[in-house]
Amino acid sequence: MSEFRYELIKECKDTGARVGKIHTPHGVINTPIFMPVGTQATVKSLSSEDLVEMDANIILGNTYHLYLRPGQEIMKKAGGLHQFMNWNRPILTDSGGFQVFSLNELRKITEDGVEFISHLDGSKHFMTPEKAIDMQNTIGGDIIMCFDECAPAGADYEYTKKSMEMTSRWAKRCSDAHKRPEDQALFGIVQGGMFEDLRAQSVKDLTEIGFPGYSIGGLSVGESKAVMYHILDVTTPLLPKDKPRYLMGVGSLDALFEGTVRGIDMFDCVLQSRIARNGTALTSHGKVVVRNATYKEDFSPVDPECDCFVCRNYTRAYIRHLIKTNEILGARLLTYHNLYFTLRTMEKIRQAIMDDHLLAYKEAFFEKYGIAE
Ligand SMILES: Cc1cccc2c(=O)nc(N)[nH]c12
Ligand SMILES: [Zn+2]
């Protein structure tokens, strides 16, 4: 009997948003949820203890990166990623398809799988749906992904159609190859680019195979936000209401609200940690580029309205100094705050849905943050 279960708790009366709980062998995920990205077995500069302290329910790992380093053998000997990184809460792993395409120019896609040259050492590899599932079975994530092709931004209808159809055939192969369905939930990934009929066909193909959850892939690949939201408007309502929906690679604070109101339950994005390393903070009043000279003598907190340890103990001037001198602590403090701020915002979104207050909260947040509706 699978320990994976989605519990729908409340549907928003004004939008497609919902509050739910995803029950997994490593604990409960409150949705809508933002998932910090821990590509190489770490959310860059943070320890597992930091992530527990900020109450991250779930983090991401990545099959492609872990397959290349440290490799399947070491992951096996470590007893899986939870043990390896001392993280005892849920983990979701991406299948590696997206990374093979996005990190490698030199690759050849065939029906059987994808041949690619490692971006690290130039070695040649051949990834198939079966190998992607086998590696995810070794990593041991509570939620794992089908091996898919994310059609490049701007791909034409014919290419996108063929790519989506192959992704659907690969999804069936992944489902057949999955050895641990009772404790690892395999999600199908909806493709179809920016074409409504292809998106609908992808949903039909995947729901006929049947998965415990569905990801929406092929977005946040360079299309405008308006196009992304339109694709969500036509795709999400086709997905089963009693299963979680995961919008891959999204997003920025505005996209988290816009995805939530369109019925998305799960989000992940590297933005929060990536901009932190460059010296940009996310605050209740929008982005603050702490590295700018403006903050040289600003001894106020990154975000006066935030209660994280960074905002309670450090100043913008100090963090600017760390970033300017390339001190590792600068990246750590801003990463911690940006993720903490995003997680707390998701918490407030969940509460607003429970209180039938989501649209009012969204409007107030956008106004303060400086997002034009
Ligand atoms: C991480 C990510 C972002 C954006 C899109 C995708 C996608 O289409 N497929 C996969 N497997 N991952 C994705
Ligand atoms: Zn803070």
Short mmCIF file of C-alpha atoms and ligand atoms in Angstrom, two decimals:
data_model
loop_
_atom_site.label_atom_id
_atom_site.label_comp_id
_atom_site.label_asym_id
_atom_site.label_seq_id
_atom_site.Cartn_x
_atom_site.Cartn_y
_atom_site.Cartn_z
CA MET A 1 0.00 0.00 0.00
CA SER A 2 1.59 3.33 -0.99
CA GLU A 3 2.32 5.75 1.84
CA PHE A 4 1.80 8.60 -0.64
CA ARG A 5 -1.52 10.42 -0.40
CA TYR A 6 -2.77 13.86 -1.43
CA GLU A 7 -5.33 15.25 1.01
CA LEU A 8 -7.39 18.12 -0.46
CA ILE A 9 -8.29 20.32 2.52
CA LYS A 10 -9.87 23.47 1.08
CA GLU A 11 -10.72 24.86 -2.34
CA CYS A 12 -10.59 28.65 -2.70
CA LYS A 13 -14.06 30.04 -3.42
CA ASP A 14 -12.75 32.80 -5.72
CA THR A 15 -9.91 31.11 -7.65
CA GLY A 16 -8.54 27.68 -8.59
CA ALA A 17 -6.28 27.71 -5.51
CA ARG A 18 -6.42 24.92 -2.95
CA VAL A 19 -4.85 24.00 0.36
CA GLY A 20 -3.76 20.40 0.77
CA LYS A 21 -1.35 18.02 2.45
CA ILE A 22 0.85 15.52 0.64
CA HIS A 23 1.57 12.58 2.93
CA THR A 24 4.90 10.85 2.17
CA PRO A 25 7.14 8.28 3.92
CA HIS A 26 9.35 11.15 5.15
CA GLY A 27 6.57 13.41 6.37
CA VAL A 28 3.85 15.81 5.31
CA ILE A 29 4.11 18.57 2.70
CA ASN A 30 1.73 21.52 3.15
CA THR A 31 0.52 22.83 -0.18
CA PRO A 32 0.80 25.20 -1.95
CA ILE A 33 4.49 24.70 -1.27
CA PHE A 34 7.77 26.21 -2.42
CA MET A 35 10.63 23.70 -2.64
CA PRO A 36 14.24 24.92 -2.23
CA VAL A 37 16.53 23.44 -4.88
CA GLY A 38 19.40 21.28 -3.63
CA THR A 39 20.89 20.24 -6.99
CA GLN A 40 24.13 18.61 -5.81
CA ALA A 41 22.88 17.27 -2.47
CA THR A 42 22.90 20.71 -0.90
CA VAL A 43 20.86 23.88 -1.07
CA LYS A 44 23.94 25.95 -1.83
CA SER A 45 25.56 27.38 1.36
CA LEU A 46 22.88 25.98 3.70
CA SER A 47 23.00 22.89 5.93
CA SER A 48 20.09 20.49 6.45
CA GLU A 49 19.81 21.99 9.96
CA ASP A 50 19.33 25.48 8.44
CA LEU A 51 16.53 24.10 6.24
CA VAL A 52 14.80 22.43 9.20
CA GLU A 53 15.12 25.69 11.15
CA MET A 54 13.32 27.63 8.39
CA ASP A 55 10.77 24.79 8.23
CA ALA A 56 11.32 23.76 4.62
CA ASN A 57 8.94 20.81 4.18
CA ILE A 58 10.70 19.36 1.12
CA ILE A 59 13.78 20.00 -1.00
CA LEU A 60 14.82 19.04 -4.51
CA GLY A 61 17.68 16.83 -5.63
CA ASN A 62 18.75 16.22 -9.20
CA THR A 63 19.32 12.91 -10.92
CA TYR A 64 21.56 14.29 -13.69
CA HIS A 65 24.01 15.97 -11.32
CA LEU A 66 24.09 13.13 -8.77
CA TYR A 67 24.51 10.59 -11.58
CA LEU A 68 27.64 12.45 -12.76
CA ARG A 69 28.90 13.24 -9.23
CA PRO A 70 29.19 11.40 -6.84
CA GLY A 71 27.66 8.67 -9.06
CA GLN A 72 25.17 5.84 -8.51
CA GLU A 73 27.58 3.52 -6.68
CA ILE A 74 28.40 6.02 -3.95
CA MET A 75 24.74 7.05 -3.67
CA LYS A 76 23.92 3.36 -3.17
CA LYS A 77 26.64 2.90 -0.53
CA ALA A 78 25.45 6.06 1.25
CA GLY A 79 21.99 4.50 1.58
CA GLY A 80 20.39 7.15 -0.60
CA LEU A 81 20.23 10.94 -0.60
CA HIS A 82 18.36 11.34 2.72
CA GLN A 83 21.23 9.57 4.56
CA PHE A 84 23.93 11.15 2.41
CA MET A 85 22.88 14.74 3.25
CA ASN A 86 21.31 14.12 6.67
CA TRP A 87 17.87 15.28 5.52
CA ASN A 88 15.00 13.30 7.01
CA ARG A 89 12.11 15.17 5.42
CA PRO A 90 10.68 14.66 1.91
CA ILE A 91 12.85 14.92 -1.19
CA LEU A 92 11.73 15.35 -4.79
CA THR A 93 14.12 14.50 -7.60
CA ASP A 94 13.93 15.70 -11.16
CA SER A 95 14.63 12.97 -13.71
CA GLY A 96 17.55 14.62 -15.43
CA GLY A 97 15.89 15.05 -18.82
CA PHE A 98 15.74 18.80 -18.54
CA GLN A 99 19.33 19.09 -17.34
CA VAL A 100 20.66 16.86 -20.12
CA PHE A 101 19.06 19.23 -22.62
CA SER A 102 19.85 22.48 -20.82
CA LEU A 103 23.43 21.73 -19.78
CA ASN A 104 24.73 20.00 -22.87
CA GLU A 105 25.02 21.26 -26.39
CA LEU A 106 26.45 17.96 -27.57
CA ARG A 107 23.57 15.55 -27.32
CA LYS A 108 21.61 13.20 -29.57
CA ILE A 109 17.97 12.39 -28.87
CA THR A 110 16.63 9.03 -30.07
CA GLU A 111 13.49 7.06 -29.20
CA ASP A 112 15.61 4.90 -26.92
CA GLY A 113 17.16 7.77 -24.95
CA VAL A 114 19.61 10.64 -25.01
CA GLU A 115 23.32 10.46 -25.70
CA PHE A 116 25.24 13.37 -24.15
CA ILE A 117 28.72 14.54 -23.35
CA SER A 118 29.22 15.39 -19.68
CA HIS A 119 29.57 19.14 -19.14
CA LEU A 120 32.15 18.29 -16.48
CA ASP A 121 34.76 16.09 -18.14
CA GLY A 122 33.62 15.46 -21.68
CA SER A 123 32.80 11.78 -21.02
CA LYS A 124 30.02 10.23 -23.13
CA HIS A 125 26.78 9.00 -21.52
CA PHE A 126 23.49 7.49 -22.63
CA MET A 127 20.46 8.26 -20.47
CA THR A 128 17.24 6.33 -20.99
CA PRO A 129 13.88 6.50 -19.17
CA GLU A 130 14.76 3.21 -17.46
CA LYS A 131 18.16 4.49 -16.28
CA ALA A 132 16.61 7.72 -15.00
CA ILE A 133 14.11 5.70 -12.95
CA ASP A 134 16.82 3.30 -11.70
CA MET A 135 18.97 6.22 -10.54
CA GLN A 136 15.97 7.84 -8.80
CA ASN A 137 15.17 4.53 -7.12
CA THR A 138 18.77 4.58 -5.80
CA ILE A 139 18.61 8.22 -4.69
CA GLY A 140 15.41 7.38 -2.84
CA GLY A 141 13.38 10.58 -3.31
CA ASP A 142 9.82 10.47 -2.01
CA ILE A 143 8.60 12.05 -5.26
CA ILE A 144 10.36 11.24 -8.53
CA MET A 145 9.88 12.41 -12.11
CA CYS A 146 9.42 10.73 -15.46
CA PHE A 147 12.21 11.19 -18.00
CA ASP A 148 10.94 13.77 -20.44
CA GLU A 149 12.03 16.09 -23.20
CA CYS A 150 11.40 19.75 -22.51
CA ALA A 151 10.89 21.16 -26.02
CA PRO A 152 13.14 24.19 -26.55
CA ALA A 153 11.53 27.64 -26.26
CA GLY A 154 10.11 28.68 -29.61
CA ALA A 155 9.92 25.11 -30.96
CA ASP A 156 7.38 24.86 -33.81
CA TYR A 157 4.16 22.84 -33.70
CA GLU A 158 5.53 19.78 -35.54
CA TYR A 159 8.64 19.48 -33.34
CA THR A 160 6.63 20.06 -30.17
CA LYS A 161 4.04 17.45 -31.20
CA LYS A 162 6.67 14.79 -31.89
CA SER A 163 8.53 15.67 -28.68
CA MET A 164 5.37 15.49 -26.56
CA GLU A 165 4.37 12.15 -28.08
CA MET A 166 7.82 10.72 -27.31
CA THR A 167 7.62 12.07 -23.75
CA SER A 168 4.29 10.21 -23.40
CA ARG A 169 5.88 6.97 -24.63
CA TRP A 170 8.81 7.54 -22.25
CA ALA A 171 6.33 8.11 -19.40
CA LYS A 172 4.88 4.63 -19.98
CA ARG A 173 8.41 3.15 -19.96
CA CYS A 174 9.16 5.01 -16.71
CA SER A 175 5.98 3.73 -15.10
CA ASP A 176 6.80 0.14 -16.16
CA ALA A 177 10.43 0.43 -14.95
CA HIS A 178 9.59 1.95 -11.54
CA LYS A 179 10.57 -0.56 -8.85
CA ARG A 180 9.41 1.22 -5.69
CA PRO A 181 5.92 2.69 -6.35
CA GLU A 182 4.90 1.93 -2.76
CA ASP A 183 7.36 4.43 -1.29
CA GLN A 184 8.38 6.66 -4.19
CA ALA A 185 5.59 8.52 -6.01
CA LEU A 186 6.31 8.85 -9.74
CA PHE A 187 4.87 12.01 -11.33
CA GLY A 188 4.07 12.32 -15.03
CA ILE A 189 5.31 15.50 -16.73
CA VAL A 190 2.89 17.31 -19.03
CA GLN A 191 4.54 18.72 -22.12
CA GLY A 192 3.15 20.23 -25.35
CA GLY A 193 4.91 23.60 -25.43
CA MET A 194 2.67 26.61 -26.00
CA PHE A 195 0.05 24.65 -27.98
CA GLU A 196 -3.29 24.07 -26.21
CA ASP A 197 -4.22 20.93 -28.13
CA LEU A 198 -0.82 19.34 -27.50
CA ARG A 199 -1.07 20.15 -23.80
CA ALA A 200 -4.52 18.52 -23.68
CA GLN A 201 -3.21 15.44 -25.53
CA SER A 202 -0.28 15.17 -23.10
CA VAL A 203 -2.65 15.29 -20.11
CA LYS A 204 -4.81 12.60 -21.76
CA ASP A 205 -1.81 10.35 -22.43
CA LEU A 206 -0.48 10.68 -18.87
CA THR A 207 -3.79 10.30 -17.05
CA GLU A 208 -4.46 7.13 -19.10
CA ILE A 209 -1.21 5.69 -17.71
CA GLY A 210 -2.18 7.04 -14.26
CA PHE A 211 0.23 8.79 -11.87
CA PRO A 212 -0.11 9.88 -8.20
CA GLY A 213 0.78 13.43 -9.24
CA TYR A 214 1.37 15.53 -12.35
CA SER A 215 4.07 18.08 -13.18
CA ILE A 216 3.66 20.80 -15.77
CA GLY A 217 6.95 20.98 -17.66
CA GLY A 218 8.10 22.95 -20.65
CA LEU A 219 7.35 26.33 -19.06
CA SER A 220 9.62 29.05 -17.67
CA VAL A 221 11.80 28.33 -20.67
CA GLY A 222 11.80 31.90 -21.99
CA GLU A 223 8.13 32.44 -22.83
CA SER A 224 6.40 35.57 -21.52
CA LYS A 225 4.59 35.33 -18.16
CA ALA A 226 1.32 36.02 -19.97
CA VAL A 227 1.88 32.97 -22.21
CA MET A 228 2.90 30.83 -19.22
CA TYR A 229 -0.26 31.83 -17.32
CA HIS A 230 -2.40 31.17 -20.39
CA ILE A 231 -0.96 27.65 -20.72
CA LEU A 232 -1.76 27.12 -17.03
CA ASP A 233 -5.30 28.42 -17.60
CA VAL A 234 -5.91 25.77 -20.27
CA THR A 235 -3.91 22.89 -18.76
CA THR A 236 -4.46 22.82 -14.99
CA PRO A 237 -8.27 22.40 -15.16
CA LEU A 238 -7.72 19.21 -17.23
CA LEU A 239 -5.69 17.60 -14.44
CA PRO A 240 -7.34 15.42 -11.78
CA LYS A 241 -8.44 17.52 -8.78
CA ASP A 242 -7.46 14.78 -6.32
CA LYS A 243 -3.79 14.73 -7.33
CA PRO A 244 -1.04 17.33 -6.71
CA ARG A 245 0.06 19.63 -9.54
CA TYR A 246 3.72 20.71 -9.71
CA LEU A 247 4.81 23.64 -11.89
CA MET A 248 8.49 22.92 -12.58
CA GLY A 249 11.12 25.63 -12.32
CA VAL A 250 8.75 28.39 -11.16
CA GLY A 251 9.14 30.81 -9.54
CA SER A 252 9.42 34.37 -8.68
CA LEU A 253 7.10 35.79 -6.03
CA ASP A 254 4.51 37.04 -8.55
CA ALA A 255 4.54 33.66 -10.34
CA LEU A 256 3.97 31.84 -7.04
CA PHE A 257 0.74 33.81 -6.56
CA GLU A 258 -0.33 33.53 -10.21
CA GLY A 259 0.38 29.77 -10.26
CA THR A 260 -1.45 29.23 -6.97
CA VAL A 261 -4.63 30.98 -8.15
CA ARG A 262 -4.53 28.70 -11.21
CA GLY A 263 -4.52 25.57 -9.08
CA ILE A 264 -0.80 24.76 -8.80
CA ASP A 265 0.24 23.05 -5.55
CA MET A 266 4.04 22.75 -5.83
CA PHE A 267 6.78 25.11 -7.02
CA ASP A 268 10.56 25.09 -7.21
CA CYS A 269 12.98 27.73 -8.39
CA VAL A 270 16.70 28.52 -8.18
CA LEU A 271 16.00 32.27 -8.39
CA GLN A 272 15.88 32.83 -4.62
CA SER A 273 19.30 31.27 -4.00
CA ARG A 274 20.90 32.40 -7.26
CA ILE A 275 20.16 36.12 -6.80
CA ALA A 276 21.26 35.85 -3.16
CA ARG A 277 24.75 34.86 -4.28
CA ASN A 278 24.74 37.98 -6.46
CA GLY A 279 23.72 40.19 -3.53
CA THR A 280 19.99 40.68 -4.16
CA ALA A 281 17.45 40.20 -1.37
CA LEU A 282 13.71 39.56 -1.67
CA THR A 283 11.81 41.65 0.88
CA SER A 284 8.19 42.60 1.66
CA HIS A 285 8.86 45.82 -0.27
CA GLY A 286 10.33 44.12 -3.33
CA LYS A 287 13.91 43.38 -4.37
CA VAL A 288 16.73 45.13 -2.50
CA VAL A 289 20.05 44.94 -4.34
CA VAL A 290 22.11 44.94 -1.18
CA ARG A 291 25.39 44.99 -3.14
CA ASN A 292 24.66 48.53 -4.37
CA ALA A 293 26.61 51.45 -2.88
CA THR A 294 23.26 52.82 -1.65
CA TYR A 295 23.49 50.39 1.26
CA LYS A 296 27.11 51.13 2.24
CA GLU A 297 26.02 52.79 5.48
CA ASP A 298 22.57 51.26 5.80
CA PHE A 299 22.65 49.58 9.23
CA SER A 300 19.02 48.45 9.03
CA PRO A 301 17.88 44.81 8.54
CA VAL A 302 17.58 43.31 5.07
CA ASP A 303 13.80 43.29 5.66
CA PRO A 304 12.54 45.09 8.80
CA GLU A 305 9.34 43.01 8.60
CA CYS A 306 11.18 39.66 8.56
CA ASP A 307 11.90 37.70 11.76
CA CYS A 308 14.61 35.38 10.39
CA PHE A 309 17.93 35.26 12.24
CA VAL A 310 19.61 37.19 9.42
CA CYS A 311 17.20 40.12 9.70
CA ARG A 312 17.32 40.02 13.50
CA ASN A 313 21.12 40.04 13.77
CA TYR A 314 22.75 41.50 10.66
CA THR A 315 22.52 44.70 8.62
CA ARG A 316 22.42 45.56 4.93
CA ALA A 317 25.79 47.34 5.26
CA TYR A 318 27.43 44.25 6.73
CA ILE A 319 25.98 41.88 4.12
CA ARG A 320 26.92 44.33 1.34
CA HIS A 321 30.50 44.26 2.70
CA LEU A 322 30.50 40.43 2.64
CA ILE A 323 29.14 40.29 -0.93
CA LYS A 324 31.59 42.92 -2.19
CA THR A 325 34.53 41.06 -0.62
CA ASN A 326 33.23 37.73 -1.97
CA GLU A 327 32.95 36.33 1.54
CA ILE A 328 31.02 33.02 1.56
CA LEU A 329 28.97 34.22 4.55
CA GLY A 330 27.32 36.85 2.33
CA ALA A 331 25.81 34.19 0.07
CA ARG A 332 24.76 32.13 3.08
CA LEU A 333 22.98 34.96 4.90
CA LEU A 334 21.10 36.20 1.83
CA THR A 335 20.21 32.67 0.69
CA TYR A 336 18.83 31.88 4.11
CA HIS A 337 16.74 35.07 4.17
CA ASN A 338 15.44 34.77 0.57
CA LEU A 339 14.27 31.19 1.13
CA TYR A 340 12.86 32.02 4.57
CA PHE A 341 10.91 34.97 3.10
CA THR A 342 9.56 32.81 0.27
CA LEU A 343 8.52 29.99 2.62
CA ARG A 344 6.77 32.42 4.97
CA THR A 345 4.96 34.00 2.02
CA MET A 346 3.69 30.55 0.96
CA GLU A 347 2.52 30.01 4.55
CA LYS A 348 0.55 33.29 4.36
CA ILE A 349 -0.91 32.21 1.01
CA ARG A 350 -2.10 28.92 2.56
CA GLN A 351 -3.67 30.82 5.48
CA ALA A 352 -5.32 33.31 3.11
CA ILE A 353 -6.92 30.44 1.17
CA MET A 354 -8.21 28.95 4.44
CA ASP A 355 -9.62 32.37 5.42
CA ASP A 356 -11.22 32.99 1.95
CA HIS A 357 -8.94 35.99 1.74
CA LEU A 358 -6.50 35.04 -1.05
CA LEU A 359 -7.32 37.70 -3.63
CA ALA A 360 -7.16 40.46 -1.02
CA TYR A 361 -3.83 39.14 0.24
CA LYS A 362 -2.49 38.86 -3.32
CA GLU A 363 -3.50 42.46 -4.06
CA ALA A 364 -1.93 43.76 -0.83
CA PHE A 365 1.29 41.77 -1.40
CA PHE A 366 1.62 42.98 -5.02
CA GLU A 367 1.02 46.59 -3.97
CA LYS A 368 3.68 46.50 -1.23
CA TYR A 369 6.17 44.42 -3.26
CA GLY A 370 5.75 46.68 -6.28
CA ILE A 371 4.28 44.17 -8.75
CA ALA A 372 1.96 45.66 -11.37
CA GLU A 373 -1.20 43.47 -11.49
C1 LIG B 1 13.39 21.63 -13.74
C2 LIG B 1 12.50 21.96 -14.92
C3 LIG B 1 12.20 23.29 -15.19
C4 LIG B 1 11.40 23.61 -16.28
C5 LIG B 1 10.91 22.63 -17.12
C6 LIG B 1 11.22 21.27 -16.88
C7 LIG B 1 10.74 20.20 -17.72
O1 LIG B 1 10.01 20.41 -18.72
N1 LIG B 1 11.08 18.93 -17.42
C8 LIG B 1 11.85 18.65 -16.35
N2 LIG B 1 12.14 17.33 -16.11
N3 LIG B 1 12.32 19.60 -15.51
C9 LIG B 1 12.02 20.93 -15.76
ZN ZN B 2 14.93 37.73 6.93
#
